[in-house]
Short mmCIF file of C-alpha atoms and ligand atoms in Angstrom, two decimals:
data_model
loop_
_atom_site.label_atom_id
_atom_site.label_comp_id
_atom_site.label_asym_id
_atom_site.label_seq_id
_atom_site.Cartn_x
_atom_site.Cartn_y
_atom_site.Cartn_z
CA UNK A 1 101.44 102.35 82.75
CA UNK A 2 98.84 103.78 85.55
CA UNK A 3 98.19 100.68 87.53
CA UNK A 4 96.31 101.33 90.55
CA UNK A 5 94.99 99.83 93.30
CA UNK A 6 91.39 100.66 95.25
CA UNK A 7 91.19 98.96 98.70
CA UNK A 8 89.34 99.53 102.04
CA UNK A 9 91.17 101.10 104.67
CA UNK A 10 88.90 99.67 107.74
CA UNK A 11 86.89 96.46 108.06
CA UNK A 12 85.21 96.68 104.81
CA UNK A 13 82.14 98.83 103.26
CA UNK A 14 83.62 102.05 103.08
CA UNK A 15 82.37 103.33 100.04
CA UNK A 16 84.67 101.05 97.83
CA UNK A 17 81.93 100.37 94.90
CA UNK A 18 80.99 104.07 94.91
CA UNK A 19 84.54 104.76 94.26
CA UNK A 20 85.40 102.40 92.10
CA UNK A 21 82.36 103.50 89.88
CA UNK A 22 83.80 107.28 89.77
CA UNK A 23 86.78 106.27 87.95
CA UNK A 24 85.57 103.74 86.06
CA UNK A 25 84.44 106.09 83.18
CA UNK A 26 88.47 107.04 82.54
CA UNK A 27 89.59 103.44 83.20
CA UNK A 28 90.09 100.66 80.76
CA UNK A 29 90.11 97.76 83.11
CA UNK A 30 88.71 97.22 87.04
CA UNK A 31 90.16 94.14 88.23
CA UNK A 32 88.47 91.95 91.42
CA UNK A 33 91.85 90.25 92.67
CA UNK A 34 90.49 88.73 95.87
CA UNK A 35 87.52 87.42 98.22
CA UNK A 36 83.98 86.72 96.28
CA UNK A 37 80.36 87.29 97.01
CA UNK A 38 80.95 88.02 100.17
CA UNK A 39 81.76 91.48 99.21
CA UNK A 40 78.62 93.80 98.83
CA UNK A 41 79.29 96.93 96.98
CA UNK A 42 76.62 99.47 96.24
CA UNK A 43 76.59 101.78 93.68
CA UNK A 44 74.44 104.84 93.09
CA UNK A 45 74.00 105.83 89.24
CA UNK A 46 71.38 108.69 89.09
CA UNK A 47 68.25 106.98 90.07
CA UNK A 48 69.12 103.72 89.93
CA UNK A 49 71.10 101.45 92.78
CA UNK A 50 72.84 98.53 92.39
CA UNK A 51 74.36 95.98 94.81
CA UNK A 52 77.46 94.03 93.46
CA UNK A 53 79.25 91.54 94.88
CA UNK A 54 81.27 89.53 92.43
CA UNK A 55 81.81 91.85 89.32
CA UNK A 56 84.00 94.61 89.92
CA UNK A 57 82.39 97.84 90.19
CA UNK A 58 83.86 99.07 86.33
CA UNK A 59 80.88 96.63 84.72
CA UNK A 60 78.83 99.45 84.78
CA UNK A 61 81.14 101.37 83.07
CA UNK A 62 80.47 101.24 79.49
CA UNK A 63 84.21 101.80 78.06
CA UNK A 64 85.75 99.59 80.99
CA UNK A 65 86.62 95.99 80.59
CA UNK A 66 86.17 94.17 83.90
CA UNK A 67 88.13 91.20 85.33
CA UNK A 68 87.77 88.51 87.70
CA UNK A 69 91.27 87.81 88.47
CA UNK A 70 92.74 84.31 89.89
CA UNK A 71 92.69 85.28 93.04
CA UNK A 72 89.19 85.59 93.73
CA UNK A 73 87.00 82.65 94.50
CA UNK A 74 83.68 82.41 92.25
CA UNK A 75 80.49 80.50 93.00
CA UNK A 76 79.35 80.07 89.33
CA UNK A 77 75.50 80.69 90.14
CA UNK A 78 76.13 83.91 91.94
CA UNK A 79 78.01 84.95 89.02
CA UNK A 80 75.51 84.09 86.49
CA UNK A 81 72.73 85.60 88.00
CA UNK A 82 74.40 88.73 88.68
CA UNK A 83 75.24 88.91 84.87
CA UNK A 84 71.37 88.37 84.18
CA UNK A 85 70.23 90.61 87.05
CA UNK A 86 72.33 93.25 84.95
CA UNK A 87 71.49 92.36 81.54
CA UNK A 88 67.50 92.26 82.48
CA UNK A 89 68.25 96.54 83.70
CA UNK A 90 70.24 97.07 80.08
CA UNK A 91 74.05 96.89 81.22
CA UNK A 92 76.07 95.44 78.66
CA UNK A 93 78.24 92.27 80.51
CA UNK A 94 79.45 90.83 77.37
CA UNK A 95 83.37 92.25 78.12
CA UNK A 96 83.97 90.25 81.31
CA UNK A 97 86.82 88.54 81.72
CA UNK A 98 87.19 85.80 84.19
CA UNK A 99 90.41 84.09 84.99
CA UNK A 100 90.92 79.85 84.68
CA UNK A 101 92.57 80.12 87.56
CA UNK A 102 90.28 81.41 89.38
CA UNK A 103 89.00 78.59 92.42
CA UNK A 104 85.03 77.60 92.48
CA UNK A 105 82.92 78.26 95.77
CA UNK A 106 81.53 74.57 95.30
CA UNK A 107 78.07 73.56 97.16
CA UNK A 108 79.81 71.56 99.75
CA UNK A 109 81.98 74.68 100.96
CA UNK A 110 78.98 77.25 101.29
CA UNK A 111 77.71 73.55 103.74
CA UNK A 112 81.38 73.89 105.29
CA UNK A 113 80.81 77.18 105.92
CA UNK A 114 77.52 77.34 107.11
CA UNK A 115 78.25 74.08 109.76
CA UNK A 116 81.38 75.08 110.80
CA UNK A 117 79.82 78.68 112.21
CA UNK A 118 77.43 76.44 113.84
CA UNK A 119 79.64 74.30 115.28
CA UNK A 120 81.86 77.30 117.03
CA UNK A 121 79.07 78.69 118.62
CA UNK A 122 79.32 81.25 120.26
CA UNK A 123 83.52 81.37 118.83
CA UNK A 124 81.59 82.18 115.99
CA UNK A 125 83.65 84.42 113.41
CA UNK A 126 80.18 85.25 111.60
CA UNK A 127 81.21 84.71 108.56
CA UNK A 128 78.90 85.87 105.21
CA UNK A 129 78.16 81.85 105.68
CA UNK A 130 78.63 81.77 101.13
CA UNK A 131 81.74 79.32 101.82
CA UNK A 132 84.25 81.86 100.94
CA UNK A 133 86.80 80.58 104.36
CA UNK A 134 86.50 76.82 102.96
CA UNK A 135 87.36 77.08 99.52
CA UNK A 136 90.38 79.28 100.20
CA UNK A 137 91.20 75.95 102.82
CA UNK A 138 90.91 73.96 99.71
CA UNK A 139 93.30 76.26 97.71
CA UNK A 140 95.61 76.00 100.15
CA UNK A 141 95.06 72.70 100.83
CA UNK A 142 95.66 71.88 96.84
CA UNK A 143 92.07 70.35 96.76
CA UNK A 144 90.43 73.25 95.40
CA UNK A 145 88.44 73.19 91.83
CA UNK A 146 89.67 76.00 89.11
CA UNK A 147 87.55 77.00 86.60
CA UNK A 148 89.62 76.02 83.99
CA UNK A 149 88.91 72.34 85.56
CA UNK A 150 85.48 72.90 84.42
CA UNK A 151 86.78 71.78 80.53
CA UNK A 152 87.71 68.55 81.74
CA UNK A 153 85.30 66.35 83.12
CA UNK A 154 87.71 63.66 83.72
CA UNK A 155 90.02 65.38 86.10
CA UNK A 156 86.67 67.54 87.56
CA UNK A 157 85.83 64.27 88.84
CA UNK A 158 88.69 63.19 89.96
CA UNK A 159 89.06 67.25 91.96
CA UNK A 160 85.58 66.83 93.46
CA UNK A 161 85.82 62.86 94.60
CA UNK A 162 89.12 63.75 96.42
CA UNK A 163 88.21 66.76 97.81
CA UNK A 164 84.67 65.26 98.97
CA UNK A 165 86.86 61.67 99.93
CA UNK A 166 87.56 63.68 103.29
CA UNK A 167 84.53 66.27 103.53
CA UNK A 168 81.94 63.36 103.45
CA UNK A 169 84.40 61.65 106.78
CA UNK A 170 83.96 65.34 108.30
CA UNK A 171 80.10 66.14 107.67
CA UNK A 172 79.26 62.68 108.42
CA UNK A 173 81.25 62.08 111.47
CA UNK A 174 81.94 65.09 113.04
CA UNK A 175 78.49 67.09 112.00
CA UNK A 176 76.42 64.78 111.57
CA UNK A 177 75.25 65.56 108.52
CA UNK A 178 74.49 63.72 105.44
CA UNK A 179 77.31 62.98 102.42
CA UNK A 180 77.44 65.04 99.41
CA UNK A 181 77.65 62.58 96.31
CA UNK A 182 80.19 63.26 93.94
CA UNK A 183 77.96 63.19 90.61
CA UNK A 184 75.69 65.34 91.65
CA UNK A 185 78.60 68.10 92.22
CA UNK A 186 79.98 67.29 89.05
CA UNK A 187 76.93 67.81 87.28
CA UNK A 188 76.28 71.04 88.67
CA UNK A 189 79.53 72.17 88.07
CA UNK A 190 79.53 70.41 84.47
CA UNK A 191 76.49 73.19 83.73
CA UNK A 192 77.94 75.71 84.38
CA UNK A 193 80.71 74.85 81.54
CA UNK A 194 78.99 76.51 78.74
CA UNK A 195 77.65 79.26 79.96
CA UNK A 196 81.09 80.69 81.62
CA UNK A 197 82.77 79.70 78.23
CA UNK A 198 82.48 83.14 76.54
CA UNK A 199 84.41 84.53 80.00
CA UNK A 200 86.79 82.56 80.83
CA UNK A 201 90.67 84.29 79.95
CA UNK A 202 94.67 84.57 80.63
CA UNK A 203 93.85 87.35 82.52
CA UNK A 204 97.46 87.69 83.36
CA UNK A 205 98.58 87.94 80.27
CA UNK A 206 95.44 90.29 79.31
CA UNK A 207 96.61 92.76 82.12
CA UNK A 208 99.66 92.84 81.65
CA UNK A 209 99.58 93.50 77.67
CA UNK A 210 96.93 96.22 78.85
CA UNK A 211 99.97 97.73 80.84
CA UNK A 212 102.59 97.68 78.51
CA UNK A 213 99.92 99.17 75.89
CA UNK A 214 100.13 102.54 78.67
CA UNK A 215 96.35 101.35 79.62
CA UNK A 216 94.75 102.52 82.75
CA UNK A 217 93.99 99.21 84.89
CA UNK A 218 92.46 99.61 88.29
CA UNK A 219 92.65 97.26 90.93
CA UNK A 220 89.60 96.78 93.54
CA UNK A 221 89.64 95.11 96.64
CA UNK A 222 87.13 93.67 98.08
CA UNK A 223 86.54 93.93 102.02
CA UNK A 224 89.04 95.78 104.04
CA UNK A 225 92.73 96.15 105.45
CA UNK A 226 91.64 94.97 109.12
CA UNK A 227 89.77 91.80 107.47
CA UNK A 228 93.23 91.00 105.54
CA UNK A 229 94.03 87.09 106.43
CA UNK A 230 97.92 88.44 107.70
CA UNK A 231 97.30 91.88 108.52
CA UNK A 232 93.73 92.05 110.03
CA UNK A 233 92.33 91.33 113.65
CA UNK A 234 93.01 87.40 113.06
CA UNK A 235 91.19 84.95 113.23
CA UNK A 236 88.20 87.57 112.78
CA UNK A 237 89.24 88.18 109.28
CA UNK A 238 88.34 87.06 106.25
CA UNK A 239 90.53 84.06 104.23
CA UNK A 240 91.70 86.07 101.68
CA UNK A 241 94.41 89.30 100.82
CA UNK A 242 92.63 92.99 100.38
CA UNK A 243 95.82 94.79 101.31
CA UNK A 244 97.76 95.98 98.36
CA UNK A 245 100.02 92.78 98.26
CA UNK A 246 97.44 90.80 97.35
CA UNK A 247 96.66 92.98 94.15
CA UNK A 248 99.83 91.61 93.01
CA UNK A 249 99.11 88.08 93.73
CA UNK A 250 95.76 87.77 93.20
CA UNK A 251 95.78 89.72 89.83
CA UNK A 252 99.06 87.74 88.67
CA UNK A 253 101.06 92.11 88.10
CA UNK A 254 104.36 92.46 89.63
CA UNK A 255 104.61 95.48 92.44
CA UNK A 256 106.81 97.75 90.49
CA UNK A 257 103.18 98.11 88.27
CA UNK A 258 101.68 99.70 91.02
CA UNK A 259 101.50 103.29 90.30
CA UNK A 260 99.30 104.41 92.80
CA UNK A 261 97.14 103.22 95.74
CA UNK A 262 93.81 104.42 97.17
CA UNK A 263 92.60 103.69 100.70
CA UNK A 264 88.76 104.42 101.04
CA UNK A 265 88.21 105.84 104.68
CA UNK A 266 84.96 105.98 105.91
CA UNK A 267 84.51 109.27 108.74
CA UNK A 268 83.27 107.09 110.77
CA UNK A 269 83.98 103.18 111.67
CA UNK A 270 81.68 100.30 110.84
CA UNK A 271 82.24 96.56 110.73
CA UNK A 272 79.91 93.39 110.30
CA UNK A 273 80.65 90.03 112.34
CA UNK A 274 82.53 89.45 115.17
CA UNK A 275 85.99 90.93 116.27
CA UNK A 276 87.18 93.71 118.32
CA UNK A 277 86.21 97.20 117.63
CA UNK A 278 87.51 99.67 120.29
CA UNK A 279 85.87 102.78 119.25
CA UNK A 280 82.41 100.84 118.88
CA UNK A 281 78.87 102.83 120.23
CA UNK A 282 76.55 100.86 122.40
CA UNK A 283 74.59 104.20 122.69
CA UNK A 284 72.69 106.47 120.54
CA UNK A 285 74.95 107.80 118.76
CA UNK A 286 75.78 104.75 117.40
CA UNK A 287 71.98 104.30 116.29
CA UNK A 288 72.57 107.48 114.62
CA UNK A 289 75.35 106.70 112.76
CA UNK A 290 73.98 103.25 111.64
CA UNK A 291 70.89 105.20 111.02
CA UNK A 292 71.41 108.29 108.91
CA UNK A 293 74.97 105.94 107.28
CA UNK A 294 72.23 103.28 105.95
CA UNK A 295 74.55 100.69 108.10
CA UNK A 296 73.23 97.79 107.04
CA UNK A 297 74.88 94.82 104.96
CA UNK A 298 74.29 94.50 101.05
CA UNK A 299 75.06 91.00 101.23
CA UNK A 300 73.52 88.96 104.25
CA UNK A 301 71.43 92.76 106.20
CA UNK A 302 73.24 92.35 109.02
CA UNK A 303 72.80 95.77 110.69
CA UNK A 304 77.02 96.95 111.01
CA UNK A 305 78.68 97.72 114.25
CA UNK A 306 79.07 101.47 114.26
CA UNK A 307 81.87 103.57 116.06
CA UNK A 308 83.83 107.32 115.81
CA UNK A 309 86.82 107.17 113.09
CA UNK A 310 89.69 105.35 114.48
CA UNK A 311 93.42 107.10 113.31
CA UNK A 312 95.53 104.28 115.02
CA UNK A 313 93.57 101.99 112.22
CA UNK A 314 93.67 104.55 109.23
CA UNK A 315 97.87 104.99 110.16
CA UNK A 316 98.12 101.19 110.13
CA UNK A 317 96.36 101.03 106.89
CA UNK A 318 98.94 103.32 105.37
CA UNK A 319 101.93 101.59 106.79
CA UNK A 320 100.86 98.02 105.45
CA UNK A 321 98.96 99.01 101.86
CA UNK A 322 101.81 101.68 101.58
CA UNK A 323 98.78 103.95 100.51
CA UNK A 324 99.63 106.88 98.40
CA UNK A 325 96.34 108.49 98.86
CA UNK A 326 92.81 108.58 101.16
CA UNK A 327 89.21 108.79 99.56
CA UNK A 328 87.15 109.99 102.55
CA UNK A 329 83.58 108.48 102.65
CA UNK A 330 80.79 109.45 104.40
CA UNK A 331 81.39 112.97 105.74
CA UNK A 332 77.80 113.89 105.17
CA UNK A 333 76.76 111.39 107.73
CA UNK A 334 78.42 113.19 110.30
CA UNK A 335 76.58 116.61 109.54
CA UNK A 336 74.85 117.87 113.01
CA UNK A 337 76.85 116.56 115.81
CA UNK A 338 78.18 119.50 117.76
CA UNK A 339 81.54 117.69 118.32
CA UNK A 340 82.93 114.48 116.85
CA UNK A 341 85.31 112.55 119.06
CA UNK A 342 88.16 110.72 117.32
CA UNK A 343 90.30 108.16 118.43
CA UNK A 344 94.09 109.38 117.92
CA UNK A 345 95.81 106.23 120.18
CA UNK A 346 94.37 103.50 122.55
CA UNK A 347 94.94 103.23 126.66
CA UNK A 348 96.37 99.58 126.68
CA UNK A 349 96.48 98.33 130.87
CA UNK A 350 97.00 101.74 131.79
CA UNK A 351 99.67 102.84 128.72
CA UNK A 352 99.28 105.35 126.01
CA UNK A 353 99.72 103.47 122.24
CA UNK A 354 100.44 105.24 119.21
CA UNK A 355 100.42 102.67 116.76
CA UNK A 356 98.07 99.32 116.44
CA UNK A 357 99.49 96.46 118.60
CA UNK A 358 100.41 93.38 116.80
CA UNK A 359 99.18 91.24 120.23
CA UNK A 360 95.93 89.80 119.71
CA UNK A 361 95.31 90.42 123.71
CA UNK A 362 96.48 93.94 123.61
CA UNK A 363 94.39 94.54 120.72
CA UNK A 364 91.20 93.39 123.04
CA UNK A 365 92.07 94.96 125.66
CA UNK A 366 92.67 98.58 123.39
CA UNK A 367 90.73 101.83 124.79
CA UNK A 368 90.16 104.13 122.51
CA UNK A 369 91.73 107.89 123.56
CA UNK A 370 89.30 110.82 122.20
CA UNK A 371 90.04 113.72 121.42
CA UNK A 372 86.92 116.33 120.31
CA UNK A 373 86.77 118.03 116.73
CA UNK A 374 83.81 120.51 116.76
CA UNK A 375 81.08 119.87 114.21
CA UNK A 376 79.49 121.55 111.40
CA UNK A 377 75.73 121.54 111.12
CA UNK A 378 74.93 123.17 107.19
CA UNK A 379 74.14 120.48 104.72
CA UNK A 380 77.33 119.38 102.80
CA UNK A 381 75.62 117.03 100.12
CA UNK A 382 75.57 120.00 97.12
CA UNK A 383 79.61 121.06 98.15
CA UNK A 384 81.49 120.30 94.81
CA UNK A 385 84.85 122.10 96.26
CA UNK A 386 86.68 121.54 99.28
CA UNK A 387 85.98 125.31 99.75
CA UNK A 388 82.22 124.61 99.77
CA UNK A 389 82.68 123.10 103.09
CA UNK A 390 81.90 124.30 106.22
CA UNK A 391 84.89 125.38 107.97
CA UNK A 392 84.83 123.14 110.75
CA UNK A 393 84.49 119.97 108.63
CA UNK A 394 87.08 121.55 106.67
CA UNK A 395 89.12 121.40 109.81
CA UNK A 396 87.80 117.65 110.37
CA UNK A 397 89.19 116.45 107.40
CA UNK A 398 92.47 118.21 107.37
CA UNK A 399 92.85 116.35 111.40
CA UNK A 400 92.32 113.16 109.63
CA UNK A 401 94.44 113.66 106.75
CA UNK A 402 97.33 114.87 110.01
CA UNK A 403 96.83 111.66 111.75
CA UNK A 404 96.02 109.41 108.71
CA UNK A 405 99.51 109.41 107.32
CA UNK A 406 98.43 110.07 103.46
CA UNK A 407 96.64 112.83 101.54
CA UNK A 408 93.15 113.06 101.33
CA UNK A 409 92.82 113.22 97.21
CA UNK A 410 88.27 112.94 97.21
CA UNK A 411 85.73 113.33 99.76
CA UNK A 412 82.14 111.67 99.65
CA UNK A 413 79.18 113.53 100.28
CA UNK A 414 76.78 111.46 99.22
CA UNK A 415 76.03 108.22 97.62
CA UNK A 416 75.86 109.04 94.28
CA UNK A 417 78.47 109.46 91.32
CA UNK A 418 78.39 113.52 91.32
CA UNK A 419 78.45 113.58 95.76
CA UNK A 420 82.24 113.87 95.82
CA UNK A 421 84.45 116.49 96.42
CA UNK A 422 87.79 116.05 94.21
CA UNK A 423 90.83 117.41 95.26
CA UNK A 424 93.45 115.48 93.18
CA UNK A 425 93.09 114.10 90.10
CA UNK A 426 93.51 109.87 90.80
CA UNK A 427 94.56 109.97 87.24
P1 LIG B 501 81.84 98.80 99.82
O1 LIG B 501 81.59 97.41 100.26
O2 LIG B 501 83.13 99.35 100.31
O3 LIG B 501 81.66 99.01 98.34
O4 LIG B 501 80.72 99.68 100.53
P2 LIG B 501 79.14 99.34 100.66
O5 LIG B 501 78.51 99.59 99.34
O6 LIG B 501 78.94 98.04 101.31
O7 LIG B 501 78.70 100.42 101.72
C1 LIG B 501 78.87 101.78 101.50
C2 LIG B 501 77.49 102.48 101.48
O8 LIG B 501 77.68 103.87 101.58
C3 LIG B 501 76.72 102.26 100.19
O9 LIG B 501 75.35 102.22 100.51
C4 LIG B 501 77.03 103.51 99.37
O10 LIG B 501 76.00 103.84 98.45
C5 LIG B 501 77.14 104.54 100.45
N1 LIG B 501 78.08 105.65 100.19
C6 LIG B 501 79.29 105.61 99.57
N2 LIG B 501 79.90 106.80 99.65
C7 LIG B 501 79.05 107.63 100.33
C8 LIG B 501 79.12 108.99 100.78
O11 LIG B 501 80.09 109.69 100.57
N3 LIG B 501 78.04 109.46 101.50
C9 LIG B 501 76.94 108.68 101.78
N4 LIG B 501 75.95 109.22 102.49
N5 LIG B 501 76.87 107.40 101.38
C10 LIG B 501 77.90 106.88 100.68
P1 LIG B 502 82.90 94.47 101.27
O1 LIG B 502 83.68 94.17 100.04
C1 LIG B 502 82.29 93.85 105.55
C2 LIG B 502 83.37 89.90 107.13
C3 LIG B 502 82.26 89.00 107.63
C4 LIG B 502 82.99 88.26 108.73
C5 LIG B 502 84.39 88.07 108.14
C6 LIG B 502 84.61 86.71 107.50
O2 LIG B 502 81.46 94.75 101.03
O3 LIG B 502 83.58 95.53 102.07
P2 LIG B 502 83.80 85.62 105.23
O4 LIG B 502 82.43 85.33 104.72
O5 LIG B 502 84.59 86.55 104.36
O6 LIG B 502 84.59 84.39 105.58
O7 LIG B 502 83.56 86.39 106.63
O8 LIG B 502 84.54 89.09 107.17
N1 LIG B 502 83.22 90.38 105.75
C7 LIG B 502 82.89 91.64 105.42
N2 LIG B 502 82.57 92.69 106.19
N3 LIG B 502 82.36 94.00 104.21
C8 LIG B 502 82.70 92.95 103.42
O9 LIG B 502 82.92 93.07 102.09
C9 LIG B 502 82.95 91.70 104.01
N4 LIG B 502 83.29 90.47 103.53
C10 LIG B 502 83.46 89.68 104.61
O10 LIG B 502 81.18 89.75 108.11
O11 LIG B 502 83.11 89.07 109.86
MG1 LIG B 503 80.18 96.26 101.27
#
């Protein structure tokens, strides 16, 4: 019964796809179990590069079945035109499975999204703006649209005109905008119908069977443990669960499934949006970082916020996700630096602290306390063994591993499938 779980361990886009994409060849299911396209996961197969962001990673796995589970929130035409994007380039789609539980992004909550930003200003949270915060409101709020509502047109209609009955009061009145008619929604939605027939599954019941059939199911988050809706940097988070809880929820598999679960570390820090970051670089070696990392969003090219690895966030990752294991990202990127400062606590108003604060104004006001790791300046992209490495980023990663709180089972030296140094089986 090898159930386990693949999650970020920072603010998202540290090297989860990549990951994901390594195991899927000895996996027989990757499940999404939260967030949607907001998630941008790129993933290097020989020559050719592709940027998901609402199929799990395992599609292009040819043995692996992949599952959108009811806890992620779909907008039907990003879906579709992933699939075709992917069919057009030969990968076989045909085994997805998408839950009928699963909530619709509908039109009117990318507009929520999108006006709402506008609205805060510069209390902007800079969201992906593809109305991922609104229709988790809507969930919630017990207004959303499933997919399995797309069947019935009657009580479709009767979703969108109530959840529109007090969205139309809000765009009109508050932003000014104009109303979004109920028919035409429906009739969007209503076309979708066919086409997301041959998907749509128990997937509860699928994964579960899988489970008690001694199948290996893998669980992939998207986004990151400091973006999680109860356990990030609130309210500069995203709506949804990535932390391992949500796995459960969100892919409808009791905890005492879980076998095993993965945090994916980057070796550095990045983050997209707004929020505080206390070991962010205003300077060049942030450039750097962004620049030889490729820091820049797959899904809306927003250049990411770069800073040194933070261990106060990679302990705190451990604690909540109760991570079993670390797959270190990145470590290539930080090939040529003569020393690499990591943060190991913060300086809050003049105090030394250990361990993240749960204040929201401590948290702002966190300093980040260095200490200096010497570098390593022979290219590490070819090392296949942990022995390969230079001894001084062996030394890096066994600091991080200290201070991290979990093993470090695979290291990433480079984007592609082969770049990664495994040291214990995930299997
Ligand atoms: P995700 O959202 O967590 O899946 O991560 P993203 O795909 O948004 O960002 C990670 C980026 O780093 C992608 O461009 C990957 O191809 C790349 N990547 C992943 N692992 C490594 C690695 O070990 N070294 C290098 N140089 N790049 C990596
Ligand atoms: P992957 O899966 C990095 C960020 C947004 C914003 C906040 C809320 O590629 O790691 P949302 O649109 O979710 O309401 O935006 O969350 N964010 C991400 N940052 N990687 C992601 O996904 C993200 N998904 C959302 O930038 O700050
Ligand atoms: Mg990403």
């Amino acid at each position: 019964m090898p159930a386990l779980v693949l999650l970020g361990a920072q603010w998202g886009d540290e090297g989860k796809g990549k990951a994901t994409d390594l195991l899927g060849g000895s996996v027989d299911y990757v499940v999404r179990y939260q967030g949607g396209n907001n998630a941008g996961h790129t993933v290097v197969v020989g020559d050719q590069k592709y940027a998901l962001h609402l199929l799990p990673s395992g599609i292009l796995s040819p043995g692996c079945t992949p599952v959108i589970g009811n806890g992620v929130v779909v907008d039907p035409s990003v879906l579709l035109s992933e699939l075709s994007g992917l069919n057009e380039r030969g990968v076989d789609t045909s085994k997805l499975l998408l839950s009928g539980n699963a909530h619709i992004i509908t039109p009117y909550n990318v507009t929520v999204d999108k006006v709402t930003e506008r609205f805060l200003g510069k209390r902007k949270i800079g969201t992906t703006g593809r109305g991922i915060g609104p229709t988790y409101a809507d969930k919630i709020n017990r207004v959303g649209i499933r997919v399995q509502d797309l069947y019935d047109e009657s009580i479709l209609t009767q979703k969108v005109e109530a959840a529109l009955d007090v969205k139309n009061q809000i765009l009109t009145k508050l932003y000014n905008r104009r109303a979004i008619a109920v028919d035409q929604v429906v009739e969007e939605l209503l076309d979708y119908a066919d086409k997301l027939a041959p998907y749509v599954a128990d997937t509860v019941l699928v994964i579960n069977q899988a489970l008690e059939e001694d199948k290996v199911v893998l669980f992939e988050g998207g986004q990151g443990t400091l973006l999680d809706i109860d356990h990030g940097t609130y309210p500069f988070v995203t709506s949804s669960n990535p932390t391992a809880g949500g796995a459960c929820t969100g892919a409808g598999v009791g905890p005492t499934k879980i076998s095993r679960v993965i945090g994916i570390l980057k070796a550095y820090t990045t983050r997209v949006g707004a929020g505080p970051f206390p070991t962010e670089l205003f300077d060049e070696d942030g450039e750097a970082l962004r620049r030889i990392g490729g820091e820049r969003g797959v899904t809306t090219g927003r250049d990411r916020r770069c800073g040194w690895f933070d261990a106060v966030i990679a302990r705190y990752a451990t604690r909540v996700n109760g991570l079993t294991d670390f797959f270190l990202t990145k470590l290539d990127v930080l090939t040529g630096w003569e020393q690499i400062p990591v943060c190991v606590a913060y300086e809050i108003d003049g105090r030394r602290v250990e361990e993240l604060p749960y204040s929201q104004t401590d948290f702002h006001h966190a300093k980040p306390v260095y200490e200096m790791l010497p570098g390593w300046s022979e290219d590490i992209s070819k090392a296949k063994s942990f022995a390969d490495l230079p001894k001084n980023a062996q030394s890096y990663v066994k600091a991080l591993e200290e201070m991290s709180g979990a093993p470090i089972s695979a290291i990433g030296v480079g984007p592609g499938r082969d770049e990664t140094i495994e040291i214990k089986s995930f299997l």
